[in-house]
Structures are given as structure tokens and as C-alpha cells.
């Protein structure tokens, strides 16, 4: 999951830099020839290996050494590498980590390096490049891809429930009664006796197929959980689009949304929190036939469409109280470490990653949407050749119905405070007003 922020050991990392433990400087022929690159997504590895081969042909004497590891290990080892001075030259960065890394000054400003100083916001899909501008005005990431969220659904289950693709693509939602979205989710829910969630006698304690899969409580961003609903009320995470100074988790619109969303579990339409685990995420629930729909990101398209015996499709997120749809648009970037051993080679590599040729190579892999428009068009064509309609993910971008991942200081602390608060609401039915205190704690941190 691209959105799951794993709290880094910020204190240890900060201490390492204060004490000068992570100098990372080295010289020698090997260092000048090799560019080390880390990423976490195994599905994207083949595409970037292809980009590396092309890069090496164009730059004789430079070799790209790619290391791929799982999400959790990735951030743990990256943090440790900064402390030990063994950091890679280039790594795939996530926006949830950007503020912390920028504050600790472990990133190299791309606008001050050859090759990467030519990057312009207009080179990419709107909003992607500007998100990687630090508070000091420098650019610290070159966008590599983007994603939005849509509703994956089981076509066979939808037909059995009497729901057409047109209906599912034009659902509405509100926090009072859930609108036609909740009616659809209720209809798709089936208990062990074969009764649907909208039928008399439905037993919410003995559910065979849930209308909507669970993806835990969403922590502080709720990307593939409640974020689309909350944003469709007109709510915003913070007081500014980027680098906000105050969070709004105490906003009545947000609390009403959260109360409604997790209330679906009490009604039996959403699995209880105890059913979620690292090995039983929404894609597993959907793929096993335990859930009829799942809100998930575009990076999971091939996974959902690849399940044997399941005919999947996607629908747009529902229209909210504002009369508009909303979906988070997140994007990854390539960052160069401040103490990269081969900084010039790293800059050449990042510039190549952002090039039209590499972006088209990634697009042809049909795994993600590359950051450039040309790369995106290539990906859309690849998906179409596989018989996959991706309009539910691309239309929000064209219609400007997207919102960004919240970028603020103290990101790890915000995560650390919001995670248990949201899980308490989901698992223990804690009142949503408990978010007032959590929000106060977060804003106290931001005021320091």
C-alpha cells in the first residue's frame, strides 16, 4: 500500500545528523561508475530495469544498481542507511515522508544539480511537481507516477444484486443516510442465510459477503478508506494545500463522515476491524469473494483484474454533498540523497527517469500511470489492450476532481497520533468527538 506511512525513527535519524554520523562521502572508481537506486514496488522493478539498460547504453561507464525491498523493510532500512552513511544515491520517495526528510536535510535540491535543474512543473500532470517543493523553495523530487482511487466491483455480484454499471458509476453519498452509495453497498451485502443487507431478517453478525471491503482505519490520510467521502463534503486536511500549519480533524464535516463510514461495520456492510490484517487486505477480501467492492488505488489495477474467476470493473467515487466527486491524487518521486556517492551520475539517472523514453517504458508495463502526460497516455493504451477501462481513475484528473495528500511537518507524529485514534473509533466504537483532543495535540506540535 503506497499510502501506509510507517513511522520512522526520527529521533535517531536527527541525532545521527547532529553528531555527523551520516557523512556518506566516498571516492574511487567504483563510486564514480555506479549509481545506486532503491525502490519498493516489485511490480515496477522490470520496467525500471529496462530504463536502467537504456540509460547505461546512453551513458557508457555508468552502471545502475537497483535494490528492491518490501514496503516496511524499505523505510526501516532507508532510515538506517542515513544514520550509517550507507544511503543510496537515488531512492523512490513518498510524499508522506517528504517533510521529515526535508527537515532533516538528507535530500539534495534537484534545482541545484546539473541535468535535474531543468525540471519544470509543466513537464508533468498538474500538481505533481509542485508537491515536491520544500518550504525553502527548492525542488527535492522528480515525479515518477501518480494514482487516484476508484471503486473496484465484482460484476457478477453486481448483476445478481440488480445493480447496473451505470448505477454504480453514478452513486451519490451524504453522511446522514449514506445516499445511493450506502443503498448499493447494503444490496451487495449477503448474510449466511442468503438475505441481503436491505432485506428484512438480514443478520449483520453472520455475513457471508460484505458490500465493501475494509482497509483498516485509515490513520491520518484515509487514502483508500474515507478520504473521498470526507473531501466531497468540502473538508480539507489542513488550512493550506501544502505545508499546512493546522489540521482539521475536529471539523464537524470530517467527524460526521467518520461516524457514518465506520457505522457501516455496525450495520454489517463493512467487515469489523478485527477482520483486517497485513495478509487480509481489501484485495484479498475481494479476490476471495468475501467482499463485493473495494475502494483502492490505481496501482492495484492489475491485481484486481488478475483474480481468476472474478470479472472485475471499476466505478467512480460517489458524488458528495457538495455536488462533486473527489479522489486523492498521490504521486511518487525520485529523490537524490544529500550525501550521494555519485551525485552527478545520480542527477543523470533521475533526469533519465523523468525522460519521455523512460516514462513511456513504464507506461507500457501497465502497472502505474507515469507522471508525464505522454507516459500516462501510453499506460492508458496498454490497459486498453488488456481489456481494462481505466476511466474511473483518469477522468477525475481531467475534471480536476482531485485533492493532494497532506504535506506538513511532523508527519510521523501525526501518523502516530491518528493511527490509534482512528482504530479506536473503528474497533471500539469510540465517539468521534475524541478526535477533538487528538487534533489539539497535533496542532500543538505544529505550533512549535
Coordinates of C-alpha atoms in Angstrom, one line a residue:
X1 CA 0.0 0.0 0.0
X2 CA 1.5 3.2 -1.1
X3 CA -0.3 5.3 1.4
X4 CA 0.6 3.4 4.6
X5 CA 3.0 5.7 6.5
X6 CA 5.3 3.8 8.7
X7 CA 6.7 5.9 11.5
X8 CA 10.5 6.4 11.0
X9 CA 12.9 6.6 13.9
X10 CA 13.0 10.4 13.5
X11 CA 14.8 11.0 16.8
X12 CA 17.6 8.6 16.0
X13 CA 17.9 9.9 12.5
X14 CA 18.1 13.5 13.7
X15 CA 20.7 12.6 16.3
X16 CA 22.8 10.9 13.7
X17 CA 22.9 14.1 11.6
X18 CA 23.6 16.3 14.6
X19 CA 26.6 14.1 15.5
X20 CA 27.8 13.8 11.9
X21 CA 27.4 10.0 11.7
X22 CA 26.0 10.0 8.2
X23 CA 28.6 11.8 6.1
X24 CA 28.4 9.1 3.4
X25 CA 31.3 10.7 1.4
X26 CA 33.4 8.3 -0.5
X27 CA 35.7 8.4 -3.5
X28 CA 37.1 5.9 -6.0
X29 CA 36.4 4.4 -9.4
X30 CA 33.6 2.2 -8.3
X31 CA 31.7 5.0 -6.8
X32 CA 32.1 7.1 -9.9
X33 CA 30.8 4.3 -12.1
X34 CA 27.8 3.1 -10.0
X35 CA 24.5 4.8 -9.3
X36 CA 22.6 3.0 -6.5
X37 CA 18.8 3.2 -6.7
X38 CA 16.2 1.9 -4.2
X39 CA 12.5 1.2 -4.8
X40 CA 9.9 -0.9 -3.0
X41 CA 7.4 -1.9 -5.7
X42 CA 8.3 -5.3 -7.1
X43 CA 5.7 -4.9 -9.9
X44 CA 7.5 -1.9 -11.2
X45 CA 11.0 -3.4 -11.0
X46 CA 11.1 -4.9 -14.6
X47 CA 10.2 -1.5 -16.1
X48 CA 12.9 0.3 -14.2
X49 CA 15.4 -2.4 -15.1
X50 CA 14.6 -1.7 -18.7
X51 CA 15.1 2.0 -18.1
X52 CA 18.4 1.3 -16.5
X53 CA 19.6 -0.7 -19.5
X54 CA 18.7 2.1 -21.8
X55 CA 20.4 4.6 -19.5
X56 CA 23.6 2.6 -19.4
X57 CA 23.7 2.4 -23.2
X58 CA 23.4 6.2 -23.4
X59 CA 25.9 6.7 -20.6
X60 CA 28.9 4.4 -21.1
X61 CA 30.8 3.9 -17.9
X62 CA 27.8 4.3 -15.6
X63 CA 26.0 1.4 -14.1
X64 CA 22.7 1.5 -12.2
X65 CA 22.4 -0.9 -9.3
X66 CA 18.8 -1.4 -8.3
X67 CA 17.7 -2.7 -4.9
X68 CA 14.0 -3.6 -4.3
X69 CA 12.6 -4.5 -1.0
X70 CA 9.1 -4.6 0.6
X71 CA 7.3 -1.5 1.9
X72 CA 8.0 -2.0 5.6
X73 CA 11.6 -3.1 5.2
X74 CA 12.2 -0.3 2.7
X75 CA 11.6 2.6 5.1
X76 CA 13.3 0.9 8.1
X77 CA 16.5 0.2 6.0
X78 CA 16.4 3.6 4.4
X79 CA 16.3 5.3 7.8
X80 CA 19.2 3.1 9.0
X81 CA 21.2 3.9 5.9
X82 CA 21.0 7.6 6.5
X83 CA 22.3 7.0 10.1
X84 CA 25.1 4.7 9.0
X85 CA 26.1 6.7 5.9
X86 CA 25.2 3.8 3.5
X87 CA 22.3 5.6 1.9
X88 CA 21.6 5.0 -1.8
X89 CA 22.3 7.7 -4.4
X90 CA 18.7 7.8 -5.5
X91 CA 15.5 6.4 -4.0
X92 CA 11.8 6.3 -4.6
X93 CA 10.2 8.8 -2.2
X94 CA 6.7 9.0 -0.8
X95 CA 5.0 12.3 -0.1
X96 CA 4.2 11.2 3.5
X97 CA 8.0 11.0 4.2
X98 CA 9.0 14.2 2.3
X99 CA 8.5 16.7 5.0
X100 CA 10.6 14.7 7.5
X101 CA 13.4 14.1 5.1
X102 CA 13.4 17.7 4.0
X103 CA 13.5 18.9 7.6
X104 CA 16.4 16.5 8.4
X105 CA 18.3 17.8 5.3
X106 CA 19.1 14.4 3.9
X107 CA 17.9 15.3 0.4
X108 CA 19.7 17.1 -2.4
X109 CA 18.0 20.1 -4.0
X110 CA 17.4 19.0 -7.6
X111 CA 17.3 22.5 -8.9
X112 CA 20.9 23.0 -7.9
X113 CA 22.2 19.9 -9.8
X114 CA 23.1 19.6 -13.5
X115 CA 20.5 17.6 -15.5
X116 CA 17.8 17.8 -12.9
X117 CA 17.8 21.7 -12.7
X118 CA 15.8 21.6 -16.0
X119 CA 12.7 20.1 -14.5
X120 CA 9.6 22.2 -14.8
X121 CA 6.2 21.8 -13.2
X122 CA 4.6 21.9 -16.6
X123 CA 6.5 18.7 -17.6
X124 CA 4.1 16.6 -15.5
X125 CA 0.4 16.1 -14.8
X126 CA -0.9 19.2 -12.9
X127 CA 0.1 19.4 -9.2
X128 CA 2.6 16.5 -9.2
X129 CA 5.8 18.5 -9.4
X130 CA 4.8 21.4 -7.2
X131 CA 4.1 19.0 -4.3
X132 CA 7.9 18.3 -4.1
X133 CA 8.9 21.9 -3.5
X134 CA 10.1 22.4 0.1
X135 CA 9.4 25.3 2.3
X136 CA 12.8 26.7 1.3
X137 CA 11.6 26.9 -2.3
X138 CA 13.9 24.1 -3.6
X139 CA 12.8 21.0 -5.5
X140 CA 13.5 17.7 -3.8
X141 CA 11.7 15.2 -6.0
X142 CA 11.2 14.4 -9.7
X143 CA 7.7 13.0 -10.1
X144 CA 7.7 9.4 -11.4
X145 CA 4.0 8.4 -11.4
X146 CA 0.6 9.2 -10.0
X147 CA -2.5 7.5 -8.7
X148 CA -6.2 8.1 -7.8
X149 CA -8.8 6.0 -6.1
X150 CA -11.9 4.3 -7.5
X151 CA -14.4 1.6 -6.6
X152 CA -13.5 -1.9 -7.8
X153 CA -16.5 -4.1 -8.0
X154 CA -17.4 -7.8 -8.8
X155 CA -19.5 -7.6 -12.0
X156 CA -21.2 -11.0 -11.3
X157 CA -22.2 -9.9 -7.7
X158 CA -23.4 -6.6 -9.0
X159 CA -25.7 -8.2 -11.6
X160 CA -27.1 -10.6 -9.0
X161 CA -27.9 -7.6 -6.9
X162 CA -29.6 -5.9 -9.8
X163 CA -27.1 -3.1 -10.0
X164 CA -26.0 -1.9 -13.4
X165 CA -22.6 -0.3 -14.3
X166 CA -24.4 3.0 -15.0
X167 CA -25.9 2.9 -11.5
X168 CA -22.6 2.1 -9.8
X169 CA -20.9 4.8 -11.7
X170 CA -23.4 7.5 -10.7
X171 CA -23.8 6.9 -7.0
X172 CA -24.3 9.7 -4.5
X173 CA -23.3 10.0 -0.9
X174 CA -24.1 12.0 2.2
X175 CA -23.3 11.5 5.9
X176 CA -26.9 11.4 7.0
X177 CA -28.2 8.2 5.3
X178 CA -25.3 7.3 3.0
X179 CA -27.3 8.1 -0.1
X180 CA -27.4 5.7 -3.0
X181 CA -23.9 4.6 -2.2
X182 CA -25.0 3.0 1.1
X183 CA -28.1 1.5 -0.6
X184 CA -25.8 -0.2 -3.2
X185 CA -23.4 -1.4 -0.5
X186 CA -26.3 -2.8 1.5
X187 CA -27.8 -4.5 -1.5
X188 CA -24.4 -6.1 -2.3
X189 CA -24.1 -7.5 1.3
X190 CA -25.3 -11.0 1.8
X191 CA -25.6 -12.9 5.1
X192 CA -25.1 -16.6 5.6
X193 CA -28.9 -17.2 5.1
X194 CA -28.8 -15.5 1.7
X195 CA -30.5 -12.4 2.9
X196 CA -29.2 -9.1 1.5
X197 CA -28.4 -6.1 3.7
X198 CA -31.5 -4.2 2.6
X199 CA -33.9 -7.2 3.2
X200 CA -35.9 -8.0 6.3
X201 CA -34.2 -10.5 8.5
X202 CA -30.7 -9.7 7.5
X203 CA -28.2 -10.8 10.2
X204 CA -25.2 -8.3 10.5
X205 CA -23.4 -10.7 12.8
X206 CA -23.3 -13.6 10.3
X207 CA -22.2 -12.0 7.0
X208 CA -21.0 -14.2 4.0
X209 CA -20.3 -11.4 1.6
X210 CA -19.6 -7.8 2.7
X211 CA -20.7 -5.0 0.4
X212 CA -17.5 -3.1 0.9
X213 CA -14.0 -4.4 1.8
X214 CA -12.1 -3.0 4.8
X215 CA -8.7 -1.5 4.6
X216 CA -8.1 -0.8 8.3
X217 CA -8.9 2.6 9.8
X218 CA -7.0 4.9 7.5
X219 CA -4.7 6.5 10.0
X220 CA -4.5 10.2 9.3
X221 CA -4.9 10.2 5.5
X222 CA -7.6 7.5 4.8
X223 CA -6.5 7.4 1.1
X224 CA -8.3 4.2 0.2
X225 CA -10.8 4.4 3.0
X226 CA -12.8 7.5 3.9
X227 CA -10.8 10.3 2.2
X228 CA -13.0 10.5 -0.9
X229 CA -16.1 10.8 1.2
X230 CA -14.7 13.4 3.6
X231 CA -13.3 15.6 0.7
X232 CA -16.7 15.5 -1.1
X233 CA -18.2 17.4 1.8
X234 CA -15.8 20.3 1.2
X235 CA -13.5 19.3 4.1
X236 CA -9.7 19.7 3.8
X237 CA -7.0 18.1 5.9
X238 CA -5.2 21.3 6.7
X239 CA -5.5 25.1 6.4
X240 CA -3.3 25.1 3.3
X241 CA -2.9 23.0 0.2
X242 CA 0.7 22.2 1.1
X243 CA 2.7 22.8 4.2
X244 CA -0.3 23.4 6.4
X245 CA 0.0 24.8 9.9
X246 CA -3.2 23.4 11.3
X247 CA -5.1 20.1 10.8
X248 CA -8.9 20.0 10.7
X249 CA -9.7 16.6 12.2
X250 CA -12.1 18.4 14.6
X251 CA -14.2 19.7 11.7
X252 CA -17.9 18.6 12.1
X253 CA -17.9 17.5 8.4
X254 CA -15.0 15.2 9.0
X255 CA -16.4 13.7 12.2
X256 CA -19.8 13.1 10.6
X257 CA -18.1 11.4 7.7
X258 CA -16.0 9.1 10.0
X259 CA -19.1 8.3 12.1
X260 CA -21.0 7.3 9.0
X261 CA -18.1 5.3 7.4
X262 CA -17.3 3.1 10.4
X263 CA -21.0 2.9 11.2
X264 CA -21.2 0.7 8.1
X265 CA -19.4 -2.0 10.1
X266 CA -22.1 -1.9 12.8
X267 CA -24.7 -2.4 10.1
X268 CA -22.8 -5.4 8.7
X269 CA -21.9 -3.8 5.3
X270 CA -18.2 -3.4 6.1
X271 CA -16.1 -6.0 7.9
X272 CA -15.2 -5.4 11.5
X273 CA -11.7 -4.1 12.2
X274 CA -10.6 -7.4 13.6
X275 CA -11.0 -8.9 10.1
X276 CA -8.3 -6.7 8.7
X277 CA -4.6 -7.7 8.7
X278 CA -1.5 -7.3 6.6
X279 CA -2.3 -10.6 4.9
X280 CA -6.1 -10.0 4.6
X281 CA -6.3 -6.6 3.0
X282 CA -9.2 -5.4 0.7
X283 CA -7.7 -7.0 -2.4
X284 CA -7.6 -10.4 -0.6
X285 CA -11.2 -10.0 0.6
X286 CA -12.3 -9.0 -2.9
X287 CA -10.3 -11.8 -4.6
X288 CA -11.6 -14.5 -2.2
X289 CA -15.2 -13.4 -2.9
X290 CA -15.7 -12.1 0.7
X291 CA -16.4 -8.6 -0.5
X292 CA -18.3 -7.3 -3.5
X293 CA -16.5 -4.0 -3.8
X294 CA -13.3 -2.3 -2.6
X295 CA -12.0 1.3 -2.7
X296 CA -8.4 1.1 -3.8
X297 CA -5.8 2.9 -5.8
X298 CA -4.8 2.7 -9.5
X299 CA -1.6 0.9 -8.6
X300 CA -3.7 -2.1 -7.8
X301 CA -5.5 -2.3 -11.2
X302 CA -3.6 -5.4 -12.4
X303 CA -4.1 -7.1 -9.1
X304 CA -7.9 -6.7 -9.1
X305 CA -8.3 -7.6 -12.8
X306 CA -6.0 -10.5 -12.4
X307 CA -8.0 -12.6 -10.0
X308 CA -9.1 -15.9 -11.5
X309 CA -12.8 -16.5 -11.6
X310 CA -13.6 -12.8 -10.9
X311 CA -14.8 -10.4 -13.6
X312 CA -13.8 -7.0 -12.1
X313 CA -14.8 -3.5 -13.2
X314 CA -14.4 0.0 -11.7
X315 CA -16.7 2.9 -10.9
X316 CA -16.1 6.5 -10.0
X317 CA -16.2 7.6 -6.3
X318 CA -19.7 8.9 -5.4
X319 CA -20.9 12.4 -5.7
X320 CA -20.9 14.0 -2.3
X321 CA -22.9 16.8 -0.5
X322 CA -21.0 19.5 -2.5
X323 CA -22.4 18.0 -5.7
X324 CA -18.9 16.9 -6.7
X325 CA -16.8 13.8 -6.7
X326 CA -13.4 13.7 -5.0
X327 CA -10.4 11.4 -5.0
X328 CA -6.9 11.8 -3.6
X329 CA -4.3 12.2 -6.3
X330 CA -1.0 11.0 -4.9
X331 CA 2.3 10.7 -6.6
X332 CA 5.7 9.2 -6.0
X333 CA 9.0 10.9 -6.9
X334 CA 12.7 10.1 -7.3
X335 CA 14.9 11.9 -4.8
X336 CA 18.7 12.2 -4.6
X337 CA 20.3 11.9 -1.2
X338 CA 22.4 14.8 0.0
X339 CA 25.5 12.6 0.6
X340 CA 25.1 10.5 -2.6
X341 CA 28.4 8.9 -3.5
X342 CA 27.9 9.6 -7.2
X343 CA 25.8 12.8 -7.3
X344 CA 26.5 13.7 -10.9
X345 CA 25.6 10.2 -12.0
X346 CA 22.5 10.3 -9.7
X347 CA 21.4 13.5 -11.4
X348 CA 21.8 12.0 -14.8
X349 CA 19.8 8.9 -13.7
X350 CA 16.9 11.0 -12.2
X351 CA 16.8 13.1 -15.4
X352 CA 16.5 9.8 -17.4
X353 CA 13.8 8.5 -15.1
X354 CA 11.8 11.7 -15.9
X355 CA 12.5 11.5 -19.6
X356 CA 9.9 10.7 -22.2
X357 CA 11.6 7.4 -23.2
X358 CA 11.6 6.0 -19.6
X359 CA 8.1 7.3 -18.8
X360 CA 6.8 5.5 -21.9
X361 CA 8.7 2.3 -20.9
X362 CA 7.0 2.4 -17.5
X363 CA 3.6 3.2 -19.2
X364 CA 4.0 0.1 -21.5
X365 CA 4.4 -2.1 -18.4
X366 CA 0.7 -1.4 -17.5
X367 CA 1.4 -1.2 -13.7
X368 CA 1.1 2.5 -12.9
X369 CA 0.3 5.8 -14.6
X370 CA 3.6 7.6 -15.3
X371 CA 3.9 11.3 -14.3
X372 CA 4.1 12.8 -17.7
X373 CA 1.1 13.1 -20.0
X374 CA 2.8 11.1 -22.7
X375 CA 3.6 8.4 -20.2
X376 CA 0.0 8.4 -19.0
X377 CA -1.3 8.1 -22.5
X378 CA 1.0 5.1 -23.1
X379 CA -0.3 3.4 -19.9
X380 CA -3.9 4.0 -20.8
X381 CA -3.3 2.4 -24.2
X382 CA -1.6 -0.6 -22.6
X383 CA -4.6 -1.1 -20.2
X384 CA -7.0 -0.9 -23.1
X385 CA -5.1 -3.5 -25.0
X386 CA -5.6 -5.7 -21.9
X387 CA -9.3 -5.0 -22.0
X388 CA -9.2 -2.8 -18.9
X389 CA -11.1 0.5 -18.8
X390 CA -9.3 3.0 -16.6
X391 CA -11.7 6.0 -17.0
X392 CA -12.6 5.8 -13.3
X393 CA -9.0 6.7 -12.5
X394 CA -8.2 9.2 -15.3
X395 CA -11.4 11.2 -15.5
X396 CA -11.0 12.8 -12.1
X397 CA -7.7 14.2 -13.2
X398 CA -9.1 15.6 -16.4
X399 CA -12.1 17.1 -14.4
X400 CA -9.8 18.4 -11.6
X401 CA -11.8 16.4 -9.1
X402 CA -8.7 15.5 -7.1
X403 CA -7.1 16.6 -3.8
X404 CA -3.5 16.1 -2.6
X405 CA -2.0 14.1 0.2
X406 CA -1.5 16.3 3.2
X407 CA 2.1 17.6 3.5
X408 CA 3.1 19.1 6.8
X409 CA 5.9 19.0 9.3
X410 CA 5.8 16.3 12.0
X411 CA 4.2 13.8 9.5
X412 CA 5.4 10.8 11.6
X413 CA 3.9 12.2 14.7
X414 CA 0.6 13.0 13.0
X415 CA 0.5 9.4 11.9
X416 CA 1.5 8.2 15.4
X417 CA -1.4 10.1 17.0
X418 CA -4.1 9.5 14.4
X419 CA -3.5 5.8 13.9
X420 CA -4.7 4.7 17.4
X421 CA -7.4 7.3 17.5
X422 CA -8.9 6.1 14.2
X423 CA -8.5 2.4 15.2
X424 CA -10.3 3.1 18.5
X425 CA -13.3 4.6 16.6
X426 CA -13.4 1.6 14.2
X427 CA -12.6 -1.2 16.6
X428 CA -14.1 0.0 19.9
X429 CA -16.8 2.4 18.7
X430 CA -15.1 5.3 20.4
X431 CA -17.1 8.6 19.9
X432 CA -15.8 10.7 17.0
X433 CA -15.6 13.7 19.4
X434 CA -12.4 12.1 20.7
X435 CA -10.8 13.4 17.6
X436 CA -11.0 16.9 19.1
X437 CA -8.3 16.1 21.6
X438 CA -6.1 14.3 19.0
X439 CA -6.4 17.3 16.7
X440 CA -5.4 19.6 19.5
X441 CA -2.3 17.5 20.2
X442 CA -1.4 17.5 16.6
X443 CA -1.8 21.3 16.2
X444 CA 0.2 21.9 19.4
X445 CA 3.1 20.1 17.7
X446 CA 2.7 22.1 14.5
X447 CA 2.8 25.3 16.5
X448 CA 6.3 24.6 17.9

